[in-house]
């Protein structure tokens, strides 16, 4: 459904992705792992049209070259960037409302679905989003993106800086998406959560994919883990 081939990306003259290739199939959770600076976020930004890139990115058979981020979102790819971009002065409910496409009719997801997944958001639905904790803001960005009814969601390090209990909630959220047939590209540094919920794992190093396999294959491959993941 998402197919990336020979992807190169650039920040000005700096060439940071060098022929990245991978795909994501319907209903699959794919983990994109790697150390700091390996190129994971840049890969996500390229798919969303937020960085200069060359190569092939195909979504449901359609080339994404030259498309703007909002068009790509409309084609059904949701994106949760590293920095949780909420609207701090708006309430939780208003933030969710802004995530909807049109009037939300025909969407797989309702406000109640969000509040059921994260009861904390229900309690705080009339609170200004900016006063909530980091974990609550992360839940809100995840849900706001979901309100746009994506078929694939790309999530950049959702568990960074969160308490173990909230990490667990994020894990449940991701499995919930999968159960509803939504694909996930999960950028992570924490191996435990990524390995426990993903169908396939990709490892990036220096702007290329250096490993692709199942979580079990990655667990068994001490050389790859040592060279590209462990610090
Ligand atoms: N806005 C930018 N301008 C110039 N170089 C950048 C920019 N953003 C990232 N880079 C460089 O691109 C390379 C890949 O960075 P990227 O953010 O994709 O890594 P990452 O795997 O997401 O790691 P992390 O999130 O831990 O930093 C790094 O060498 C980084 O320094
Ligand atoms: Mg990053």
PDB file of C-alpha atoms and ligand atoms in Angstrom:
ATOM      1  CA  UNK A   1       0.000   0.000   0.000  1.00  0.00           C
ATOM      2  CA  UNK A   2       2.941   2.323   0.765  1.00  0.00           C
ATOM      3  CA  UNK A   3       5.956   1.531  -1.371  1.00  0.00           C
ATOM      4  CA  UNK A   4       9.205   3.459  -1.071  1.00  0.00           C
ATOM      5  CA  UNK A   5      12.038   2.820  -3.498  1.00  0.00           C
ATOM      6  CA  UNK A   6      15.456   4.375  -3.956  1.00  0.00           C
ATOM      7  CA  UNK A   7      14.533   7.323  -1.729  1.00  0.00           C
ATOM      8  CA  UNK A   8      17.093  10.114  -1.347  1.00  0.00           C
ATOM      9  CA  UNK A   9      16.431  13.155   0.812  1.00  0.00           C
ATOM     10  CA  UNK A  10      18.183  16.460   1.280  1.00  0.00           C
ATOM     11  CA  UNK A  11      18.351  19.363   3.706  1.00  0.00           C
ATOM     12  CA  UNK A  12      19.853  22.032   1.466  1.00  0.00           C
ATOM     13  CA  UNK A  13      23.111  20.509   0.239  1.00  0.00           C
ATOM     14  CA  UNK A  14      23.166  17.900   2.957  1.00  0.00           C
ATOM     15  CA  UNK A  15      22.228  14.479   1.530  1.00  0.00           C
ATOM     16  CA  UNK A  16      20.781  12.401   4.392  1.00  0.00           C
ATOM     17  CA  UNK A  17      18.849   9.467   2.879  1.00  0.00           C
ATOM     18  CA  UNK A  18      20.689   7.201   0.477  1.00  0.00           C
ATOM     19  CA  UNK A  19      18.372   4.872  -1.430  1.00  0.00           C
ATOM     20  CA  UNK A  20      15.857   3.905   1.261  1.00  0.00           C
ATOM     21  CA  UNK A  21      13.408   1.172   0.283  1.00  0.00           C
ATOM     22  CA  UNK A  22      10.577  -0.522   2.161  1.00  0.00           C
ATOM     23  CA  UNK A  23       6.866  -1.108   1.971  1.00  0.00           C
ATOM     24  CA  UNK A  24       3.915  -1.228   4.329  1.00  0.00           C
ATOM     25  CA  UNK A  25       1.014  -3.581   3.635  1.00  0.00           C
ATOM     26  CA  UNK A  26      -2.628  -3.107   4.701  1.00  0.00           C
ATOM     27  CA  UNK A  27      -3.213  -3.775   8.384  1.00  0.00           C
ATOM     28  CA  UNK A  28       0.468  -4.168   9.168  1.00  0.00           C
ATOM     29  CA  UNK A  29       2.502  -2.572  11.961  1.00  0.00           C
ATOM     30  CA  UNK A  30       6.017  -1.896  10.700  1.00  0.00           C
ATOM     31  CA  UNK A  31       8.628  -0.596  13.132  1.00  0.00           C
ATOM     32  CA  UNK A  32      11.311   1.762  11.827  1.00  0.00           C
ATOM     33  CA  UNK A  33      14.199   1.535  14.249  1.00  0.00           C
ATOM     34  CA  UNK A  34      17.640   3.099  14.447  1.00  0.00           C
ATOM     35  CA  UNK A  35      19.906   5.326  16.462  1.00  0.00           C
ATOM     36  CA  UNK A  36      19.701   9.117  16.725  1.00  0.00           C
ATOM     37  CA  UNK A  37      20.384  10.748  13.389  1.00  0.00           C
ATOM     38  CA  UNK A  38      19.961   7.546  11.352  1.00  0.00           C
ATOM     39  CA  UNK A  39      17.304   9.154   9.146  1.00  0.00           C
ATOM     40  CA  UNK A  40      14.009   7.811  10.541  1.00  0.00           C
ATOM     41  CA  UNK A  41      12.246  11.165  10.938  1.00  0.00           C
ATOM     42  CA  UNK A  42      13.520  12.313   7.561  1.00  0.00           C
ATOM     43  CA  UNK A  43      11.953   9.214   5.991  1.00  0.00           C
ATOM     44  CA  UNK A  44       8.608  10.134   7.569  1.00  0.00           C
ATOM     45  CA  UNK A  45       8.950  13.753   6.419  1.00  0.00           C
ATOM     46  CA  UNK A  46       9.712  12.614   2.860  1.00  0.00           C
ATOM     47  CA  UNK A  47       6.531  10.515   2.723  1.00  0.00           C
ATOM     48  CA  UNK A  48       4.588  13.553   3.964  1.00  0.00           C
ATOM     49  CA  UNK A  49       6.222  15.906   1.432  1.00  0.00           C
ATOM     50  CA  UNK A  50       7.965  17.922   4.149  1.00  0.00           C
ATOM     51  CA  UNK A  51      11.545  17.596   2.882  1.00  0.00           C
ATOM     52  CA  UNK A  52      13.159  17.627  -0.579  1.00  0.00           C
ATOM     53  CA  UNK A  53      13.419  14.112  -1.929  1.00  0.00           C
ATOM     54  CA  UNK A  54      14.084  12.043  -5.055  1.00  0.00           C
ATOM     55  CA  UNK A  55      13.140   8.492  -5.900  1.00  0.00           C
ATOM     56  CA  UNK A  56       9.775   6.752  -5.712  1.00  0.00           C
ATOM     57  CA  UNK A  57       7.086   6.973  -3.065  1.00  0.00           C
ATOM     58  CA  UNK A  58       3.874   5.243  -4.087  1.00  0.00           C
ATOM     59  CA  UNK A  59       0.668   5.257  -2.083  1.00  0.00           C
ATOM     60  CA  UNK A  60      -2.057   2.884  -3.267  1.00  0.00           C
ATOM     61  CA  UNK A  61      -0.369   2.879  -6.658  1.00  0.00           C
ATOM     62  CA  UNK A  62      -0.222   6.666  -6.907  1.00  0.00           C
ATOM     63  CA  UNK A  63       3.093   8.575  -7.017  1.00  0.00           C
ATOM     64  CA  UNK A  64       3.450  11.156  -4.236  1.00  0.00           C
ATOM     65  CA  UNK A  65       6.122  13.241  -5.984  1.00  0.00           C
ATOM     66  CA  UNK A  66       5.459  16.947  -5.722  1.00  0.00           C
ATOM     67  CA  UNK A  67       2.409  16.593  -3.468  1.00  0.00           C
ATOM     68  CA  UNK A  68       1.881  18.847  -0.486  1.00  0.00           C
ATOM     69  CA  UNK A  69       1.464  17.573   3.060  1.00  0.00           C
ATOM     70  CA  UNK A  70      -2.261  18.398   3.227  1.00  0.00           C
ATOM     71  CA  UNK A  71      -2.911  16.542  -0.049  1.00  0.00           C
ATOM     72  CA  UNK A  72      -1.056  13.508   1.250  1.00  0.00           C
ATOM     73  CA  UNK A  73      -3.096  13.633   4.451  1.00  0.00           C
ATOM     74  CA  UNK A  74      -6.249  13.766   2.346  1.00  0.00           C
ATOM     75  CA  UNK A  75      -5.130  10.681   0.448  1.00  0.00           C
ATOM     76  CA  UNK A  76      -5.250   8.807   3.750  1.00  0.00           C
ATOM     77  CA  UNK A  77      -1.833   9.041   5.402  1.00  0.00           C
ATOM     78  CA  UNK A  78      -1.888  10.381   8.969  1.00  0.00           C
ATOM     79  CA  UNK A  79       1.278  11.754  10.526  1.00  0.00           C
ATOM     80  CA  UNK A  80       2.165  12.347  14.155  1.00  0.00           C
ATOM     81  CA  UNK A  81       5.465  14.269  14.203  1.00  0.00           C
ATOM     82  CA  UNK A  82       8.126  14.101  16.925  1.00  0.00           C
ATOM     83  CA  UNK A  83       7.110  17.386  18.521  1.00  0.00           C
ATOM     84  CA  UNK A  84       3.533  16.964  19.680  1.00  0.00           C
ATOM     85  CA  UNK A  85       1.875  19.785  17.817  1.00  0.00           C
ATOM     86  CA  UNK A  86      -1.351  20.497  19.672  1.00  0.00           C
ATOM     87  CA  UNK A  87      -3.271  23.769  19.754  1.00  0.00           C
ATOM     88  CA  UNK A  88      -2.528  24.777  23.361  1.00  0.00           C
ATOM     89  CA  UNK A  89      -5.270  27.380  23.737  1.00  0.00           C
ATOM     90  CA  UNK A  90      -8.017  25.119  22.404  1.00  0.00           C
ATOM     91  CA  UNK A  91      -9.729  22.460  24.482  1.00  0.00           C
ATOM     92  CA  UNK A  92      -9.126  18.762  24.033  1.00  0.00           C
ATOM     93  CA  UNK A  93     -12.464  18.445  22.263  1.00  0.00           C
ATOM     94  CA  UNK A  94     -11.713  21.331  19.903  1.00  0.00           C
ATOM     95  CA  UNK A  95      -8.315  19.831  19.085  1.00  0.00           C
ATOM     96  CA  UNK A  96     -10.001  16.550  18.140  1.00  0.00           C
ATOM     97  CA  UNK A  97     -12.561  18.409  16.064  1.00  0.00           C
ATOM     98  CA  UNK A  98      -9.776  20.041  14.050  1.00  0.00           C
ATOM     99  CA  UNK A  99      -8.408  16.601  13.215  1.00  0.00           C
ATOM    100  CA  UNK A 100     -11.570  15.593  11.403  1.00  0.00           C
ATOM    101  CA  UNK A 101     -11.875  15.622   7.633  1.00  0.00           C
ATOM    102  CA  UNK A 102     -14.967  17.573   6.644  1.00  0.00           C
ATOM    103  CA  UNK A 103     -17.848  16.856   9.007  1.00  0.00           C
ATOM    104  CA  UNK A 104     -16.462  13.467   9.947  1.00  0.00           C
ATOM    105  CA  UNK A 105     -19.355  11.565   8.354  1.00  0.00           C
ATOM    106  CA  UNK A 106     -18.257   8.165   7.135  1.00  0.00           C
ATOM    107  CA  UNK A 107     -15.193   8.198   9.376  1.00  0.00           C
ATOM    108  CA  UNK A 108     -14.324   4.963  11.135  1.00  0.00           C
ATOM    109  CA  UNK A 109     -13.725   6.931  14.337  1.00  0.00           C
ATOM    110  CA  UNK A 110     -15.917   8.955  16.661  1.00  0.00           C
ATOM    111  CA  UNK A 111     -15.162  11.153  19.663  1.00  0.00           C
ATOM    112  CA  UNK A 112     -16.443   8.336  21.851  1.00  0.00           C
ATOM    113  CA  UNK A 113     -13.896   5.929  20.376  1.00  0.00           C
ATOM    114  CA  UNK A 114     -11.146   8.348  21.412  1.00  0.00           C
ATOM    115  CA  UNK A 115     -12.572   8.846  24.887  1.00  0.00           C
ATOM    116  CA  UNK A 116     -12.930   5.107  25.320  1.00  0.00           C
ATOM    117  CA  UNK A 117      -9.330   4.487  24.316  1.00  0.00           C
ATOM    118  CA  UNK A 118      -8.035   7.243  26.573  1.00  0.00           C
ATOM    119  CA  UNK A 119     -10.517   7.939  29.408  1.00  0.00           C
ATOM    120  CA  UNK A 120      -8.154  10.659  30.599  1.00  0.00           C
ATOM    121  CA  UNK A 121      -9.004  12.683  27.487  1.00  0.00           C
ATOM    122  CA  UNK A 122     -12.689  12.365  28.266  1.00  0.00           C
ATOM    123  CA  UNK A 123     -12.126  13.732  31.756  1.00  0.00           C
ATOM    124  CA  UNK A 124     -10.200  16.611  30.280  1.00  0.00           C
ATOM    125  CA  UNK A 125     -12.291  17.240  27.162  1.00  0.00           C
ATOM    126  CA  UNK A 126     -13.099  20.828  28.172  1.00  0.00           C
ATOM    127  CA  UNK A 127      -9.586  21.614  29.422  1.00  0.00           C
ATOM    128  CA  UNK A 128      -7.140  23.753  27.466  1.00  0.00           C
ATOM    129  CA  UNK A 129      -4.789  21.272  25.813  1.00  0.00           C
ATOM    130  CA  UNK A 130      -1.699  23.329  26.679  1.00  0.00           C
ATOM    131  CA  UNK A 131      -2.022  22.739  30.414  1.00  0.00           C
ATOM    132  CA  UNK A 132      -2.030  18.941  30.144  1.00  0.00           C
ATOM    133  CA  UNK A 133       0.929  16.676  30.861  1.00  0.00           C
ATOM    134  CA  UNK A 134       3.250  15.451  28.110  1.00  0.00           C
ATOM    135  CA  UNK A 135       1.596  12.043  28.163  1.00  0.00           C
ATOM    136  CA  UNK A 136      -1.883  13.499  27.815  1.00  0.00           C
ATOM    137  CA  UNK A 137      -0.740  15.728  24.968  1.00  0.00           C
ATOM    138  CA  UNK A 138       0.719  12.694  23.228  1.00  0.00           C
ATOM    139  CA  UNK A 139      -2.614  10.863  23.555  1.00  0.00           C
ATOM    140  CA  UNK A 140      -4.318  13.913  22.106  1.00  0.00           C
ATOM    141  CA  UNK A 141      -2.043  14.124  19.040  1.00  0.00           C
ATOM    142  CA  UNK A 142      -2.507  10.404  18.394  1.00  0.00           C
ATOM    143  CA  UNK A 143      -6.278  10.784  18.574  1.00  0.00           C
ATOM    144  CA  UNK A 144      -6.411  13.987  16.584  1.00  0.00           C
ATOM    145  CA  UNK A 145      -4.585  12.291  13.700  1.00  0.00           C
ATOM    146  CA  UNK A 146      -6.932   9.323  13.926  1.00  0.00           C
ATOM    147  CA  UNK A 147      -9.970  11.622  13.660  1.00  0.00           C
ATOM    148  CA  UNK A 148      -8.811  12.321  10.062  1.00  0.00           C
ATOM    149  CA  UNK A 149      -9.603   8.648   9.336  1.00  0.00           C
ATOM    150  CA  UNK A 150      -6.237   7.615   7.851  1.00  0.00           C
ATOM    151  CA  UNK A 151      -5.563   4.198   6.297  1.00  0.00           C
ATOM    152  CA  UNK A 152      -1.923   4.462   7.354  1.00  0.00           C
ATOM    153  CA  UNK A 153      -0.577   6.359  10.324  1.00  0.00           C
ATOM    154  CA  UNK A 154       3.087   7.311  10.634  1.00  0.00           C
ATOM    155  CA  UNK A 155       4.041   7.962  14.241  1.00  0.00           C
ATOM    156  CA  UNK A 156       7.406   9.417  15.195  1.00  0.00           C
ATOM    157  CA  UNK A 157       8.641   8.287  18.638  1.00  0.00           C
ATOM    158  CA  UNK A 158       5.284   8.399  20.437  1.00  0.00           C
ATOM    159  CA  UNK A 159       6.666   7.035  23.690  1.00  0.00           C
ATOM    160  CA  UNK A 160       9.620   9.377  24.113  1.00  0.00           C
ATOM    161  CA  UNK A 161       9.743  10.785  27.622  1.00  0.00           C
ATOM    162  CA  UNK A 162       6.562   9.025  28.759  1.00  0.00           C
ATOM    163  CA  UNK A 163       6.018   7.023  31.931  1.00  0.00           C
ATOM    164  CA  UNK A 164       5.824   3.218  31.518  1.00  0.00           C
ATOM    165  CA  UNK A 165       2.075   3.168  32.165  1.00  0.00           C
ATOM    166  CA  UNK A 166       1.441   5.619  29.348  1.00  0.00           C
ATOM    167  CA  UNK A 167       3.811   3.743  27.053  1.00  0.00           C
ATOM    168  CA  UNK A 168       1.589   0.728  27.671  1.00  0.00           C
ATOM    169  CA  UNK A 169      -1.505   2.757  26.719  1.00  0.00           C
ATOM    170  CA  UNK A 170       0.178   3.863  23.505  1.00  0.00           C
ATOM    171  CA  UNK A 171       0.931   0.205  22.751  1.00  0.00           C
ATOM    172  CA  UNK A 172      -2.752  -0.656  23.235  1.00  0.00           C
ATOM    173  CA  UNK A 173      -3.750   2.228  21.007  1.00  0.00           C
ATOM    174  CA  UNK A 174      -1.503   0.901  18.225  1.00  0.00           C
ATOM    175  CA  UNK A 175      -2.939  -2.594  18.520  1.00  0.00           C
ATOM    176  CA  UNK A 176      -6.413  -1.119  18.456  1.00  0.00           C
ATOM    177  CA  UNK A 177      -5.595   0.528  15.126  1.00  0.00           C
ATOM    178  CA  UNK A 178      -4.297  -2.717  13.715  1.00  0.00           C
ATOM    179  CA  UNK A 179      -7.453  -4.527  14.849  1.00  0.00           C
ATOM    180  CA  UNK A 180      -9.469  -1.978  12.853  1.00  0.00           C
ATOM    181  CA  UNK A 181      -7.355  -2.662   9.757  1.00  0.00           C
ATOM    182  CA  UNK A 182      -5.195   0.457   9.847  1.00  0.00           C
ATOM    183  CA  UNK A 183      -1.525   0.247   8.919  1.00  0.00           C
ATOM    184  CA  UNK A 184       1.098   1.748  11.198  1.00  0.00           C
ATOM    185  CA  UNK A 185       4.644   2.883  10.503  1.00  0.00           C
ATOM    186  CA  UNK A 186       6.064   3.214  13.996  1.00  0.00           C
ATOM    187  CA  UNK A 187       9.324   5.104  14.443  1.00  0.00           C
ATOM    188  CA  UNK A 188      10.832   4.065  17.730  1.00  0.00           C
ATOM    189  CA  UNK A 189      13.936   3.878  19.767  1.00  0.00           C
ATOM    190  CA  UNK A 190      12.451   1.706  22.513  1.00  0.00           C
ATOM    191  CA  UNK A 191      12.928  -1.825  21.249  1.00  0.00           C
ATOM    192  CA  UNK A 192      10.603  -3.464  23.767  1.00  0.00           C
ATOM    193  CA  UNK A 193       7.345  -1.870  22.646  1.00  0.00           C
ATOM    194  CA  UNK A 194       8.257  -1.942  18.955  1.00  0.00           C
ATOM    195  CA  UNK A 195       9.258  -5.593  19.057  1.00  0.00           C
ATOM    196  CA  UNK A 196       6.200  -6.692  20.994  1.00  0.00           C
ATOM    197  CA  UNK A 197       3.593  -5.198  18.670  1.00  0.00           C
ATOM    198  CA  UNK A 198       5.094  -5.013  15.167  1.00  0.00           C
ATOM    199  CA  UNK A 199       4.734  -7.490  12.334  1.00  0.00           C
ATOM    200  CA  UNK A 200       7.991  -6.429  10.721  1.00  0.00           C
ATOM    201  CA  UNK A 201      10.986  -4.374  11.758  1.00  0.00           C
ATOM    202  CA  UNK A 202      13.212  -2.163   9.644  1.00  0.00           C
ATOM    203  CA  UNK A 203      16.520  -0.869  10.962  1.00  0.00           C
ATOM    204  CA  UNK A 204      18.086   2.310   9.581  1.00  0.00           C
ATOM    205  CA  UNK A 205      21.719   3.289   9.737  1.00  0.00           C
ATOM    206  CA  UNK A 206      23.370   6.294   8.096  1.00  0.00           C
ATOM    207  CA  UNK A 207      20.349   6.999   5.907  1.00  0.00           C
ATOM    208  CA  UNK A 208      19.805   3.464   4.553  1.00  0.00           C
ATOM    209  CA  UNK A 209      17.804   0.396   5.565  1.00  0.00           C
ATOM    210  CA  UNK A 210      20.362  -2.038   6.988  1.00  0.00           C
ATOM    211  CA  UNK A 211      17.963  -4.773   8.171  1.00  0.00           C
ATOM    212  CA  UNK A 212      14.463  -5.953   7.387  1.00  0.00           C
ATOM    213  CA  UNK A 213      12.775  -8.902   9.044  1.00  0.00           C
ATOM    214  CA  UNK A 214      10.389 -10.094  11.708  1.00  0.00           C
ATOM    215  CA  UNK A 215      10.903  -9.087  15.343  1.00  0.00           C
ATOM    216  CA  UNK A 216      12.036 -12.670  16.010  1.00  0.00           C
ATOM    217  CA  UNK A 217      14.651 -12.449  13.281  1.00  0.00           C
ATOM    218  CA  UNK A 218      15.892  -9.174  14.735  1.00  0.00           C
ATOM    219  CA  UNK A 219      16.022 -10.662  18.229  1.00  0.00           C
ATOM    220  CA  UNK A 220      18.121 -13.507  16.860  1.00  0.00           C
ATOM    221  CA  UNK A 221      20.505 -11.181  15.002  1.00  0.00           C
ATOM    222  CA  UNK A 222      22.927  -9.994  17.665  1.00  0.00           C
ATOM    223  CA  UNK A 223      25.276  -8.471  15.068  1.00  0.00           C
ATOM    224  CA  UNK A 224      22.630  -6.121  13.644  1.00  0.00           C
ATOM    225  CA  UNK A 225      21.476  -5.099  17.105  1.00  0.00           C
ATOM    226  CA  UNK A 226      25.004  -4.429  18.264  1.00  0.00           C
ATOM    227  CA  UNK A 227      26.103  -2.533  15.175  1.00  0.00           C
ATOM    228  CA  UNK A 228      22.936  -0.473  14.543  1.00  0.00           C
ATOM    229  CA  UNK A 229      20.781  -0.315  17.643  1.00  0.00           C
ATOM    230  CA  UNK A 230      22.486  -0.717  20.981  1.00  0.00           C
ATOM    231  CA  UNK A 231      24.282   2.237  22.466  1.00  0.00           C
TER     232      UNK A 231
HETATM  233  N1  LIG B   1      16.357  20.369   9.514  1.00  0.00           N
HETATM  234  C1  LIG B   1      17.528  19.761   9.292  1.00  0.00           C
HETATM  235  N2  LIG B   1      18.544  20.403   8.660  1.00  0.00           N
HETATM  236  C2  LIG B   1      19.711  19.790   8.414  1.00  0.00           C
HETATM  237  N3  LIG B   1      20.014  18.526   8.774  1.00  0.00           N
HETATM  238  C3  LIG B   1      19.061  17.835   9.412  1.00  0.00           C
HETATM  239  C4  LIG B   1      17.775  18.415   9.712  1.00  0.00           C
HETATM  240  N4  LIG B   1      17.039  17.481  10.361  1.00  0.00           N
HETATM  241  C5  LIG B   1      17.817  16.392  10.462  1.00  0.00           C
HETATM  242  N5  LIG B   1      19.029  16.581   9.887  1.00  0.00           N
HETATM  243  C6  LIG B   1      20.123  15.595   9.778  1.00  0.00           C
HETATM  244  O1  LIG B   1      19.659  14.494   9.018  1.00  0.00           O
HETATM  245  C7  LIG B   1      20.133  13.274   9.558  1.00  0.00           C
HETATM  246  C8  LIG B   1      18.960  12.369   9.856  1.00  0.00           C
HETATM  247  O2  LIG B   1      18.155  12.970  10.872  1.00  0.00           O
HETATM  248  P1  LIG B   1      16.744  12.415  11.328  1.00  0.00           P
HETATM  249  O3  LIG B   1      16.085  13.484  12.099  1.00  0.00           O
HETATM  250  O4  LIG B   1      16.038  11.847  10.157  1.00  0.00           O
HETATM  251  O5  LIG B   1      17.182  11.232  12.305  1.00  0.00           O
HETATM  252  P2  LIG B   1      16.343  10.323  13.284  1.00  0.00           P
HETATM  253  O6  LIG B   1      16.668   8.918  12.929  1.00  0.00           O
HETATM  254  O7  LIG B   1      14.931  10.732  13.277  1.00  0.00           O
HETATM  255  O8  LIG B   1      16.990  10.581  14.724  1.00  0.00           O
HETATM  256  P3  LIG B   1      16.531  11.469  15.970  1.00  0.00           P
HETATM  257  O9  LIG B   1      15.058  11.712  15.914  1.00  0.00           O
HETATM  258  O10 LIG B   1      16.906  10.664  17.149  1.00  0.00           O
HETATM  259  O11 LIG B   1      17.351  12.695  15.870  1.00  0.00           O
HETATM  260  C9  LIG B   1      20.953  13.638  10.796  1.00  0.00           C
HETATM  261  O12 LIG B   1      22.302  13.637  10.416  1.00  0.00           O
HETATM  262  C10 LIG B   1      20.478  15.028  11.136  1.00  0.00           C
HETATM  263  O13 LIG B   1      21.502  15.770  11.734  1.00  0.00           O
HETATM  264 MG1  LIG B   2      13.717  11.561  14.674  1.00  0.00          MG
END
